[in-house]
Coordinates of C-alpha atoms in Angstrom, one line a residue:
Chain F
M1 CA 0.0 0.0 0.0
N2 CA 1.4 3.4 -1.0
E3 CA 0.8 6.7 0.6
F4 CA -2.0 7.6 -1.8
E5 CA -3.8 4.5 -0.6
L6 CA -3.5 5.8 2.9
I7 CA -4.9 9.2 1.8
R8 CA -7.7 7.5 -0.1
R9 CA -8.6 5.7 3.2
H10 CA -9.4 9.0 4.8
F11 CA -12.1 9.5 2.1
T12 CA -13.6 6.0 2.2
R13 CA -16.6 5.9 4.5
A14 CA -19.6 3.7 4.6
A15 CA -22.4 4.9 2.2
P16 CA -25.5 3.3 3.6
D17 CA -27.8 5.1 1.2
A18 CA -26.0 3.7 -1.9
V19 CA -26.3 0.3 -3.5
L20 CA -22.5 0.4 -4.0
G21 CA -20.1 3.0 -2.7
V22 CA -16.4 3.6 -3.1
G23 CA -14.3 0.7 -4.5
D24 CA -15.7 -0.4 -7.9
D25 CA -15.5 1.2 -11.3
A26 CA -18.6 3.2 -10.4
A27 CA -20.9 3.8 -7.5
I28 CA -24.5 2.5 -7.8
L29 CA -27.3 4.8 -6.7
R30 CA -31.1 4.3 -6.6
P31 CA -32.8 7.7 -6.7
A32 CA -36.2 7.8 -4.9
P33 CA -39.1 7.0 -7.2
G34 CA -41.1 10.1 -8.2
C35 CA -38.2 12.4 -7.6
D36 CA -36.0 14.4 -10.0
L37 CA -32.2 14.0 -9.6
H38 CA -30.2 17.2 -9.3
V39 CA -26.5 17.2 -10.2
S40 CA -24.0 20.0 -9.8
V41 CA -20.2 20.2 -9.9
D42 CA -17.8 22.9 -8.5
M43 CA -14.0 23.0 -8.8
L44 CA -11.8 24.8 -6.3
V45 CA -8.2 25.7 -7.2
E46 CA -5.5 26.8 -4.7
G47 CA -4.6 30.4 -5.1
R48 CA -7.8 31.2 -6.9
H49 CA -10.6 29.9 -4.6
F50 CA -8.6 29.6 -1.4
F51 CA -5.2 30.6 0.1
A52 CA -2.4 28.0 0.2
D53 CA -2.2 28.4 4.0
V54 CA -5.9 27.8 4.6
D55 CA -6.8 25.6 7.5
P56 CA -7.5 22.2 5.7
E57 CA -10.4 21.4 8.0
A58 CA -12.1 24.7 7.0
L59 CA -11.2 23.9 3.3
G60 CA -12.9 20.5 3.6
H61 CA -16.0 22.2 5.0
K62 CA -16.1 24.9 2.3
T63 CA -15.4 22.4 -0.5
L64 CA -18.7 20.6 0.3
A65 CA -20.5 23.7 1.4
V66 CA -20.3 25.4 -2.0
N67 CA -21.9 22.4 -3.6
L68 CA -24.6 22.0 -0.9
S69 CA -25.4 25.6 -1.6
D70 CA -26.2 24.7 -5.2
M71 CA -28.6 22.0 -4.0
A72 CA -30.2 24.5 -1.6
A73 CA -30.7 26.9 -4.5
M74 CA -32.8 24.2 -6.3
G75 CA -34.7 23.4 -3.2
A76 CA -33.2 19.9 -3.4
T77 CA -32.4 17.5 -0.6
P78 CA -28.7 16.6 -1.0
R79 CA -28.0 12.9 -0.9
W80 CA -24.7 11.8 -2.4
A81 CA -21.4 13.3 -3.5
V82 CA -18.2 12.2 -5.3
L83 CA -14.9 13.9 -4.7
A84 CA -11.9 14.2 -7.1
L85 CA -8.8 15.7 -5.7
A86 CA -5.3 16.5 -6.9
L87 CA -2.7 16.9 -4.1
P88 CA 0.8 18.2 -4.6
Q89 CA 2.3 16.0 -1.9
L90 CA 1.4 13.1 0.3
D91 CA 0.5 14.8 3.6
A92 CA -1.6 12.4 5.7
G93 CA -2.2 15.1 8.3
W94 CA -3.5 17.5 5.8
A95 CA -5.7 14.8 4.2
E96 CA -7.1 13.8 7.6
A97 CA -8.0 17.4 8.6
F98 CA -9.5 18.1 5.2
A99 CA -11.6 14.9 5.4
R100 CA -12.7 15.8 9.0
G101 CA -14.1 19.1 7.8
F102 CA -15.7 17.6 4.7
F103 CA -17.3 14.6 6.3
A104 CA -18.6 16.5 9.4
L105 CA -20.6 18.8 7.0
A106 CA -21.6 15.7 4.9
A107 CA -23.0 14.0 8.1
E108 CA -24.8 17.1 9.1
H109 CA -26.7 17.1 5.8
G110 CA -27.1 13.3 5.4
V111 CA -24.8 13.2 2.4
S112 CA -22.9 10.0 1.6
V113 CA -19.6 10.1 -0.3
V114 CA -20.0 7.3 -2.9
G115 CA -16.9 7.7 -5.1
G116 CA -13.8 9.7 -5.9
D117 CA -10.5 10.0 -7.5
T118 CA -7.1 10.9 -6.0
T119 CA -4.1 12.0 -8.0
R120 CA -0.9 14.0 -7.6
G121 CA -1.1 17.5 -9.0
P122 CA -1.6 21.2 -8.1
L123 CA -4.1 21.3 -5.2
T124 CA -7.5 21.1 -6.9
L125 CA -10.8 19.9 -5.5
A126 CA -13.8 18.9 -7.6
V127 CA -17.1 17.8 -5.9
T128 CA -20.1 16.5 -7.9
I129 CA -23.2 16.5 -5.7
F130 CA -26.5 14.8 -6.1
G131 CA -29.9 15.8 -4.6
E132 CA -33.6 15.2 -5.1
T133 CA -36.8 17.1 -5.3
P134 CA -40.3 15.9 -5.8
R135 CA -40.7 15.6 -9.6
G136 CA -41.1 18.9 -11.4
Q137 CA -40.9 21.0 -8.3
A138 CA -37.3 22.4 -8.4
L139 CA -36.5 26.1 -7.9
R140 CA -35.2 27.1 -11.3
R141 CA -33.6 30.3 -12.5
D142 CA -36.1 30.7 -15.3
A143 CA -39.3 30.9 -13.3
A144 CA -39.4 34.6 -12.2
R145 CA -42.4 36.7 -13.2
P146 CA -43.1 40.4 -13.3
G147 CA -44.7 41.4 -10.0
D148 CA -42.6 38.9 -7.9
D149 CA -40.9 40.1 -4.8
I150 CA -37.1 39.6 -4.7
W151 CA -35.8 38.2 -1.5
V152 CA -32.4 37.3 -0.2
S153 CA -31.4 35.3 2.9
G154 CA -29.0 36.1 5.6
E155 CA -26.4 38.9 5.2
L156 CA -24.3 39.9 2.2
G157 CA -20.8 41.2 1.9
L158 CA -19.2 39.6 4.9
A159 CA -17.0 37.1 3.1
A160 CA -16.0 39.6 0.5
A161 CA -14.9 42.1 3.2
A162 CA -12.8 39.4 4.9
L163 CA -11.2 38.5 1.6
R164 CA -10.3 42.2 0.9
Q165 CA -8.9 42.7 4.3
R166 CA -6.7 39.6 3.8
L167 CA -5.6 40.9 0.4
G168 CA -4.8 44.3 2.0
T169 CA -7.3 46.2 -0.1
L170 CA -9.7 46.9 2.9
D171 CA -8.3 48.5 6.1
M172 CA -11.1 48.1 8.6
V173 CA -11.7 46.2 11.8
L174 CA -14.2 43.4 10.9
P175 CA -16.4 41.2 13.2
D176 CA -15.4 37.5 13.4
A177 CA -18.5 36.7 11.4
C178 CA -16.8 37.9 8.3
L179 CA -13.9 35.4 8.4
Q180 CA -16.3 32.7 9.5
K181 CA -18.5 33.4 6.5
L182 CA -15.5 33.3 4.2
E183 CA -14.0 30.1 5.6
R184 CA -17.0 28.2 6.9
P185 CA -20.1 29.2 4.9
Q186 CA -23.4 27.5 6.1
P187 CA -25.3 26.4 3.0
R188 CA -29.0 27.3 3.2
V189 CA -30.2 23.7 2.6
A190 CA -33.0 23.7 5.1
L191 CA -34.2 27.1 3.8
G192 CA -34.2 25.9 0.2
R193 CA -36.4 22.9 1.1
A194 CA -38.7 25.0 3.2
L195 CA -39.2 27.5 0.3
L196 CA -39.9 24.8 -2.3
P197 CA -43.7 25.2 -2.3
L198 CA -43.6 29.0 -1.8
V199 CA -41.3 30.6 -4.3
R200 CA -40.8 30.8 -8.1
A201 CA -37.2 31.3 -9.1
A202 CA -34.1 30.9 -6.9
L203 CA -30.3 30.7 -7.1
D204 CA -27.5 30.9 -4.7
V205 CA -25.4 34.0 -4.3
S206 CA -21.9 32.9 -4.9
D207 CA -20.4 35.4 -7.4
G208 CA -22.0 38.6 -6.0
F209 CA -25.6 39.5 -5.6
A210 CA -26.1 41.8 -8.6
G211 CA -24.4 39.4 -11.1
D212 CA -26.2 36.4 -9.7
L213 CA -29.6 38.0 -9.8
S214 CA -28.9 39.0 -13.4
H215 CA -28.8 35.3 -14.2
I216 CA -32.4 35.0 -13.0
L217 CA -33.4 38.0 -15.1
S218 CA -31.8 36.8 -18.3
R219 CA -33.2 33.2 -18.0
S220 CA -36.6 34.5 -16.9
A221 CA -36.6 37.3 -19.6
C222 CA -37.5 40.0 -17.2
A223 CA -36.0 43.0 -15.3
A224 CA -35.6 43.9 -11.6
E225 CA -35.5 46.9 -9.4
V226 CA -33.5 46.5 -6.2
W227 CA -33.4 48.9 -3.3
L228 CA -29.7 49.1 -2.3
E229 CA -30.5 50.2 1.3
R230 CA -32.5 47.0 1.9
L231 CA -29.6 44.7 1.0
P232 CA -29.0 42.9 4.3
T233 CA -25.6 43.0 5.9
H234 CA -23.9 42.7 9.3
A235 CA -24.5 45.8 11.5
A236 CA -20.7 46.4 11.7
L237 CA -20.6 46.6 7.9
A238 CA -23.8 48.6 7.6
A239 CA -22.2 51.4 9.5
H240 CA -19.7 51.7 6.7
R241 CA -22.0 50.9 3.7
D242 CA -20.6 53.7 1.6
R243 CA -17.2 52.0 1.5
L244 CA -18.6 48.5 1.2
W245 CA -21.2 48.6 -1.5
S246 CA -19.1 46.5 -3.8
C247 CA -18.8 43.8 -1.1
I248 CA -22.5 43.9 -0.3
A249 CA -24.0 44.2 -3.8
A250 CA -21.4 42.3 -5.8
G251 CA -18.8 40.8 -3.5
G252 CA -19.2 37.0 -3.9
D253 CA -18.8 34.0 -1.6
D254 CA -22.0 34.8 0.2
Y255 CA -23.7 31.4 -0.3
E256 CA -27.0 32.9 0.5
L257 CA -30.2 32.3 -1.5
C258 CA -31.8 34.9 -3.7
F259 CA -35.4 34.1 -4.7
T260 CA -38.5 35.5 -6.2
A261 CA -42.1 34.9 -5.2
D262 CA -45.6 36.1 -5.6
P263 CA -46.2 38.9 -3.0
A264 CA -49.1 36.9 -1.6
Q265 CA -46.6 34.5 -0.3
A266 CA -44.6 37.0 1.8
A267 CA -46.0 36.0 5.2
A268 CA -45.6 32.3 4.5
I269 CA -42.0 32.9 3.4
Q270 CA -41.2 34.8 6.6
A271 CA -42.8 32.1 8.6
A272 CA -40.9 29.3 6.8
A273 CA -37.6 31.1 7.1
A274 CA -38.2 31.7 10.8
A275 CA -38.9 28.1 11.3
V276 CA -35.5 27.1 10.0
G277 CA -33.8 30.0 11.8
V278 CA -32.7 32.1 8.8
A279 CA -33.5 35.7 8.3
V280 CA -34.9 36.7 4.9
S281 CA -35.2 40.2 3.4
K282 CA -37.4 41.6 0.7
V283 CA -35.0 43.7 -1.4
G284 CA -36.7 44.5 -4.7
R285 CA -39.2 43.4 -7.3
I286 CA -39.3 41.8 -10.7
V287 CA -40.7 44.0 -13.5
A288 CA -41.2 43.6 -17.2
G289 CA -38.3 44.4 -19.5
S290 CA -34.6 43.5 -19.2
G291 CA -31.7 44.4 -16.9
L292 CA -31.2 45.2 -13.3
R293 CA -31.8 48.7 -11.8
L294 CA -30.2 49.4 -8.5
L295 CA -32.0 52.2 -6.7
D296 CA -30.8 54.5 -3.8
A297 CA -33.0 55.6 -0.9
A298 CA -34.3 58.5 -3.1
G299 CA -35.3 56.1 -5.8
N300 CA -32.5 57.2 -8.2
E301 CA -30.7 54.6 -10.2
V302 CA -27.1 53.9 -9.2
Q303 CA -24.5 52.3 -11.5
L304 CA -22.8 49.2 -10.2
E305 CA -19.4 50.6 -11.3
S306 CA -20.0 53.7 -9.1
L307 CA -20.3 51.3 -6.1
G308 CA -16.8 50.1 -6.7
Y309 CA -17.5 47.0 -8.7
D310 CA -14.8 46.0 -11.1
H311 CA -15.9 43.8 -13.9
F312 CA -12.4 42.8 -14.8
A313 CA -11.6 41.5 -11.4
Q314 CA -14.3 38.8 -11.8
A315 CA -12.9 36.8 -14.7
Chain B
M1 CA -19.1 38.7 -21.5
N2 CA -15.6 37.8 -20.5
E3 CA -13.4 35.3 -22.2
F4 CA -14.3 32.6 -19.8
E5 CA -17.9 33.0 -20.9
L6 CA -16.7 32.4 -24.4
I7 CA -14.9 29.3 -23.4
R8 CA -18.0 28.1 -21.5
R9 CA -19.9 28.5 -24.7
H10 CA -17.8 25.8 -26.3
F11 CA -19.1 23.4 -23.6
T12 CA -22.7 24.3 -23.6
R13 CA -24.7 22.1 -26.0
A14 CA -28.3 21.0 -26.0
A15 CA -29.0 18.1 -23.6
P16 CA -32.3 16.6 -24.9
D17 CA -32.2 13.7 -22.5
A18 CA -32.1 16.0 -19.4
V19 CA -35.0 17.9 -17.8
L20 CA -32.6 20.8 -17.4
G21 CA -29.0 21.1 -18.7
V22 CA -26.3 23.7 -18.3
G23 CA -27.2 27.1 -16.9
D24 CA -28.9 26.7 -13.6
D25 CA -27.5 25.9 -10.1
A26 CA -27.8 22.2 -11.0
A27 CA -28.9 20.0 -13.9
I28 CA -32.1 18.0 -13.5
L29 CA -32.1 14.3 -14.6
R30 CA -34.8 11.7 -14.7
P31 CA -33.1 8.3 -14.5
A32 CA -35.1 5.5 -16.2
P33 CA -37.6 3.7 -14.0
G34 CA -36.4 0.2 -12.9
C35 CA -32.7 1.1 -13.6
D36 CA -29.8 1.6 -11.2
L37 CA -27.8 4.8 -11.7
H38 CA -24.0 4.5 -12.0
V39 CA -21.7 7.3 -11.2
S40 CA -17.9 7.6 -11.6
V41 CA -15.4 10.5 -11.5
D42 CA -11.9 10.7 -13.0
M43 CA -9.5 13.6 -12.7
L44 CA -6.7 14.2 -15.3
V45 CA -3.8 16.5 -14.5
E46 CA -1.3 17.9 -17.0
G47 CA 2.1 16.4 -16.6
R48 CA 0.7 13.4 -14.9
H49 CA -2.0 12.0 -17.1
F50 CA -1.0 13.8 -20.3
F51 CA 1.8 15.8 -21.8
A52 CA 1.5 19.6 -22.0
D53 CA 1.8 19.5 -25.8
V54 CA -0.9 16.9 -26.3
D55 CA -3.3 17.6 -29.2
P56 CA -6.3 19.2 -27.4
E57 CA -8.8 17.3 -29.6
A58 CA -7.2 14.0 -28.6
L59 CA -7.2 15.1 -25.0
G60 CA -10.9 16.0 -25.2
H61 CA -11.5 12.5 -26.6
K62 CA -9.5 10.8 -23.9
T63 CA -10.9 12.8 -21.0
L64 CA -14.4 11.4 -21.8
A65 CA -13.1 8.0 -22.9
V66 CA -11.5 7.1 -19.5
N67 CA -14.9 7.8 -17.9
L68 CA -16.9 5.9 -20.5
S69 CA -14.5 3.0 -19.8
D70 CA -15.8 2.9 -16.2
M71 CA -19.3 2.7 -17.5
A72 CA -18.3 -0.1 -19.8
A73 CA -16.8 -2.0 -16.9
M74 CA -20.2 -1.9 -15.1
G75 CA -22.1 -3.0 -18.2
A76 CA -23.8 0.4 -17.9
T77 CA -25.3 2.5 -20.7
P78 CA -23.7 6.0 -20.4
R79 CA -26.2 8.8 -20.4
W80 CA -25.0 12.1 -18.9
A81 CA -21.7 13.8 -17.9
V82 CA -20.6 16.9 -16.1
L83 CA -17.2 18.5 -16.8
A84 CA -15.1 20.6 -14.5
L85 CA -12.0 22.2 -16.0
A86 CA -9.3 24.5 -14.8
L87 CA -7.4 26.3 -17.6
P88 CA -4.2 28.2 -17.2
Q89 CA -5.0 30.7 -19.8
L90 CA -7.9 31.8 -22.0
D91 CA -7.2 30.1 -25.3
A92 CA -10.3 29.9 -27.4
G93 CA -8.6 27.7 -30.0
W94 CA -7.5 25.2 -27.5
A95 CA -11.0 25.1 -25.9
E96 CA -12.7 24.6 -29.2
A97 CA -10.4 21.7 -30.2
F98 CA -10.8 20.1 -26.8
A99 CA -14.6 20.5 -27.0
R100 CA -14.6 19.0 -30.5
G101 CA -12.9 15.8 -29.3
F102 CA -15.0 15.6 -26.2
F103 CA -18.4 16.1 -27.8
A104 CA -17.6 13.9 -30.8
L105 CA -17.1 10.9 -28.5
A106 CA -20.1 12.0 -26.4
A107 CA -22.3 12.0 -29.5
E108 CA -21.0 8.6 -30.5
H109 CA -22.1 7.2 -27.2
G110 CA -25.3 9.2 -26.7
V111 CA -24.0 11.1 -23.7
S112 CA -25.3 14.6 -22.9
V113 CA -23.2 17.1 -21.1
V114 CA -25.6 18.5 -18.5
G115 CA -23.3 20.7 -16.4
G116 CA -19.9 21.9 -15.6
D117 CA -17.6 24.4 -14.0
T118 CA -14.8 26.4 -15.6
T119 CA -12.0 28.2 -13.7
R120 CA -8.5 29.5 -14.1
G121 CA -5.8 27.2 -12.7
P122 CA -3.2 24.5 -13.7
L123 CA -4.7 22.4 -16.5
T124 CA -7.0 19.9 -14.8
L125 CA -10.0 18.0 -16.1
A126 CA -12.6 16.3 -14.0
V127 CA -15.5 14.4 -15.6
T128 CA -18.3 12.8 -13.6
I129 CA -20.3 10.4 -15.7
F130 CA -23.7 8.8 -15.2
G131 CA -25.0 5.5 -16.7
E132 CA -27.7 3.0 -16.2
T133 CA -28.2 -0.7 -16.0
P134 CA -31.3 -2.7 -15.4
R135 CA -31.8 -2.8 -11.6
G136 CA -29.4 -5.2 -9.8
Q137 CA -27.6 -6.3 -12.9
A138 CA -24.3 -4.4 -12.8
L139 CA -21.0 -6.0 -13.4
R140 CA -19.3 -5.6 -10.1
R141 CA -15.7 -6.4 -8.9
D142 CA -16.9 -8.5 -6.1
A143 CA -18.8 -11.2 -8.0
A144 CA -16.0 -13.5 -9.2
R145 CA -16.1 -17.2 -8.1
P146 CA -13.6 -20.0 -8.1
G147 CA -13.9 -21.9 -11.4
D148 CA -14.6 -18.8 -13.4
D149 CA -12.6 -18.2 -16.6
I150 CA -10.7 -14.9 -16.7
W151 CA -11.1 -12.9 -19.9
V152 CA -9.6 -9.7 -21.3
S153 CA -10.7 -7.7 -24.4
G154 CA -8.6 -6.3 -27.2
E155 CA -4.9 -6.0 -26.8
L156 CA -2.7 -5.0 -23.8
G157 CA 0.5 -3.0 -23.5
L158 CA 0.1 -0.8 -26.6
A159 CA -0.4 2.5 -24.8
A160 CA 2.3 1.8 -22.2
A161 CA 4.8 1.0 -25.0
A162 CA 3.9 4.3 -26.7
L163 CA 4.3 6.2 -23.4
R164 CA 7.7 4.6 -22.7
Q165 CA 8.9 5.4 -26.2
R166 CA 7.9 9.0 -25.6
L167 CA 9.6 9.1 -22.3
G168 CA 12.8 7.7 -23.9
T169 CA 12.8 4.5 -21.8
L170 CA 11.8 2.2 -24.8
D171 CA 13.9 2.3 -28.0
M172 CA 11.8 0.4 -30.5
V173 CA 9.8 1.0 -33.7
L174 CA 6.1 0.8 -32.7
P175 CA 3.1 0.4 -34.9
D176 CA 0.8 3.5 -35.1
A177 CA -1.8 1.5 -33.1
C178 CA 0.3 2.1 -30.0
L179 CA 0.1 5.9 -30.1
Q180 CA -3.5 5.7 -31.2
K181 CA -4.3 3.6 -28.1
L182 CA -2.5 6.1 -25.8
E183 CA -4.1 9.2 -27.2
R184 CA -7.5 7.9 -28.4
P185 CA -8.6 4.9 -26.5
Q186 CA -11.9 3.4 -27.6
P187 CA -13.9 2.6 -24.5
R188 CA -15.6 -0.9 -24.6
V189 CA -19.1 0.4 -23.9
A190 CA -20.8 -1.9 -26.4
L191 CA -18.9 -4.9 -25.2
G192 CA -19.8 -4.2 -21.5
R193 CA -23.5 -4.0 -22.4
A194 CA -23.3 -7.2 -24.5
L195 CA -21.6 -9.0 -21.6
L196 CA -24.1 -7.9 -19.0
P197 CA -26.1 -11.2 -18.9
L198 CA -23.1 -13.4 -19.5
V199 CA -20.4 -12.6 -17.0
R200 CA -19.9 -12.3 -13.3
A201 CA -17.2 -9.8 -12.3
A202 CA -15.7 -7.1 -14.5
L203 CA -13.5 -4.0 -14.4
D204 CA -11.6 -1.9 -16.8
V205 CA -7.9 -2.2 -17.2
S206 CA -6.6 1.3 -16.7
D207 CA -3.7 1.0 -14.3
G208 CA -2.2 -2.3 -15.6
F209 CA -3.7 -5.7 -16.1
A210 CA -2.1 -7.5 -13.1
G211 CA -2.9 -4.7 -10.6
D212 CA -6.4 -4.2 -11.8
L213 CA -7.2 -8.0 -11.8
S214 CA -6.0 -8.0 -8.2
H215 CA -8.8 -5.6 -7.3
I216 CA -11.3 -8.2 -8.5
L217 CA -9.5 -10.9 -6.4
S218 CA -9.5 -8.8 -3.2
R219 CA -13.1 -7.8 -3.5
S220 CA -14.2 -11.3 -4.5
A221 CA -12.0 -12.9 -1.9
C222 CA -10.5 -15.4 -4.3
A223 CA -7.2 -16.0 -6.2
A224 CA -6.3 -16.3 -9.9
E225 CA -3.9 -18.1 -12.2
V226 CA -3.0 -16.2 -15.4
W227 CA -1.1 -17.7 -18.4
L228 CA 1.2 -14.9 -19.4
E229 CA 1.6 -16.2 -23.0
R230 CA -2.1 -15.8 -23.5
L231 CA -2.2 -12.1 -22.6
P232 CA -3.3 -10.6 -25.9
T233 CA -1.2 -7.9 -27.5
H234 CA -0.3 -6.4 -30.9
A235 CA 1.6 -8.8 -33.2
A236 CA 4.5 -6.2 -33.4
L237 CA 4.8 -6.2 -29.7
A238 CA 4.3 -10.0 -29.3
A239 CA 7.5 -10.4 -31.3
H240 CA 9.4 -8.6 -28.5
R241 CA 7.4 -10.0 -25.5
D242 CA 10.4 -10.6 -23.4
R243 CA 11.3 -6.8 -23.4
L244 CA 7.6 -5.8 -23.0
W245 CA 6.1 -7.9 -20.2
S246 CA 5.8 -4.9 -17.9
C247 CA 3.9 -3.0 -20.6
I248 CA 1.6 -6.0 -21.4
A249 CA 1.0 -7.3 -17.9
A250 CA 1.2 -4.1 -15.9
G251 CA 1.5 -1.1 -18.2
G252 CA -1.7 0.9 -17.8
D253 CA -3.8 3.0 -20.1
D254 CA -5.3 0.0 -21.9
Y255 CA -9.0 0.8 -21.3
E256 CA -9.8 -2.8 -22.0
L257 CA -12.3 -4.9 -20.0
C258 CA -11.2 -7.7 -17.8
F259 CA -14.0 -10.0 -16.7
T260 CA -14.7 -13.4 -15.2
A261 CA -17.4 -15.9 -16.2
D262 CA -18.7 -19.4 -15.8
P263 CA -16.9 -21.6 -18.3
A264 CA -20.3 -22.7 -19.6
Q265 CA -20.7 -19.1 -21.0
A266 CA -17.5 -19.2 -23.1
A267 CA -19.2 -19.7 -26.5
A268 CA -21.8 -17.1 -25.8
I269 CA -19.2 -14.6 -24.7
Q270 CA -17.2 -15.2 -27.9
A271 CA -20.3 -14.7 -30.0
A272 CA -21.4 -11.5 -28.1
A273 CA -17.9 -10.0 -28.4
A274 CA -17.8 -10.9 -32.1
A275 CA -21.2 -9.2 -32.6
V276 CA -19.8 -5.9 -31.3
G277 CA -16.5 -6.4 -33.2
V278 CA -14.1 -6.8 -30.3
A279 CA -11.8 -9.7 -29.7
V280 CA -11.8 -11.3 -26.3
S281 CA -9.2 -13.7 -24.9
K282 CA -9.4 -16.3 -22.2
V283 CA -6.3 -15.7 -20.1
G284 CA -6.7 -17.6 -16.8
R285 CA -9.0 -18.8 -14.2
I286 CA -10.3 -17.9 -10.7
V287 CA -9.3 -20.3 -8.0
A288 CA -9.9 -20.5 -4.2
G289 CA -7.4 -18.7 -2.0
S290 CA -5.9 -15.2 -2.4
G291 CA -3.4 -13.5 -4.7
L292 CA -2.5 -13.6 -8.3
R293 CA -0.2 -16.2 -9.8
L294 CA 1.3 -15.4 -13.2
L295 CA 2.4 -18.6 -15.0
D296 CA 4.9 -19.1 -17.9
A297 CA 4.4 -21.5 -20.7
A298 CA 5.8 -24.3 -18.6
G299 CA 3.4 -23.6 -15.8
N300 CA 6.0 -22.1 -13.5
E301 CA 5.1 -19.0 -11.5
V302 CA 6.8 -15.7 -12.5
Q303 CA 7.2 -12.7 -10.2
L304 CA 5.8 -9.5 -11.6
E305 CA 9.0 -7.7 -10.6
S306 CA 11.0 -10.1 -12.7
L307 CA 8.9 -8.8 -15.7
G308 CA 10.2 -5.3 -15.2
Y309 CA 7.3 -4.0 -13.1
D310 CA 8.3 -1.2 -10.7
H311 CA 5.8 -0.7 -7.8
F312 CA 7.3 2.6 -6.9
A313 CA 6.6 4.0 -10.4
Q314 CA 2.9 3.6 -9.9
A315 CA 2.3 6.0 -6.9

């Protein structure tokens, strides 16, 4: 047995929900009858998605969390995952800590790891995740309609502020919640499931609120008005909104849900969110047309660029 | 639209077999009723699995082929795939050629690409593939029984010989078939499906015949005797068997199927293989016990190391 076998061992756990888990040419799954199967993949690369010195346990958590967030955005119940990883060296301690973070979050969400691949290479992590919804009931990006309210969960901009502080482009004392959000995001899986019967379109906010909402608009062929002052953020950041608009409106790494719903559902949405312990905020509305209009407190349109957003930093 | 969007466009094709393909937080699939769903992931890294100067069209082919080979090994019909790729720079020509190779093979096998992720990073490719078999009928590694014949498809050692020639460790004129096998392996999908009702255990030969067969033995808790002289290879290599045993018996990158079956099925197996145009060879038998015994023409055991196999080169 070589060291790669030892590392693989850290990633081989029982998969009681699978017909066949790790160890064959493929895993065998039996999706629940009457359900649709949801599949999503995310790849994380050192130096691009995380720092080389990141705590491996936190990285294990985040690697799965960003995928769980995609399941949350569909309203899907996550069930299985496969993990492919390239590792630059054979570091059993690193692998054990990474696996600890990954599998702790997997257990919390009832996800079985049913397969994977391990190779030597620049540190790269690719998770493919599988979830289920009742047939035909997923929260898609193309279902928004004019008249819908636009909602967002939790608080925006915390992770982006922590990242900028780390990069030296933001000089400000930040609450611990910011680094926590950057390193250990909590995917809104329970919220997504709770919203399934109540909302129309949804996605997760991972690349910045404004850009992500624009995906709903283009796929649903409609426009939106968003009231900037209503975008939820941490109180410590709200006090410095004017410096932090680009973090709040377009920062990325939020892993919150943005969704649209018939205004008649507002009370039910508030109740469902409260039941799973997540705050939700109504931040705008879907209108006919195309494009996203960001409005200030006086109702005047504000350009994203004037908030400090740099298109060319997002490639 | 940035250049990454342009590159993504090369990888976004219609997915008629999916409820929802590329463009949402997740794809939505409806596996066929009464079928088991098979899932496998493989990650390919530049400098480890392929050379930096590889023809991108051939790389696109091979990236999917190695995954199709896992489906073939289960006897599964491949249906969908997701592709995550990290690219070091924004080279639209490279992406187009890679996509051409990838999608040509996908079309040949009726596979729809339903999702993916694109990021900047050291060139790394991760495909997760999905296939189906009738429920409970997969070809698993743990199903071999003492008394079974051991079979292998096609020819072994060609890709390994081509690789060694390229690395400068084999000085020999090779037939074109060797480089073809290394760069454009043909996954044995039709053979796997045809064998489904006829064989017990199966896997694909990707890391070298002897090591891969050993996975069947350990998972099936039995032993094997293999007649080295019967291992099929190209006539041009067979003439130099004594120099090439490590390629033939343990070389890797063959993407052939190794399978075990009741001897009573031998004629049916030959007929099924002939019907899909693939040669199959009976190369040994499963016996009680543990471990793999390689036998020479006189029936004497040969150690793998004495055939030139280097364990430490396989990490």
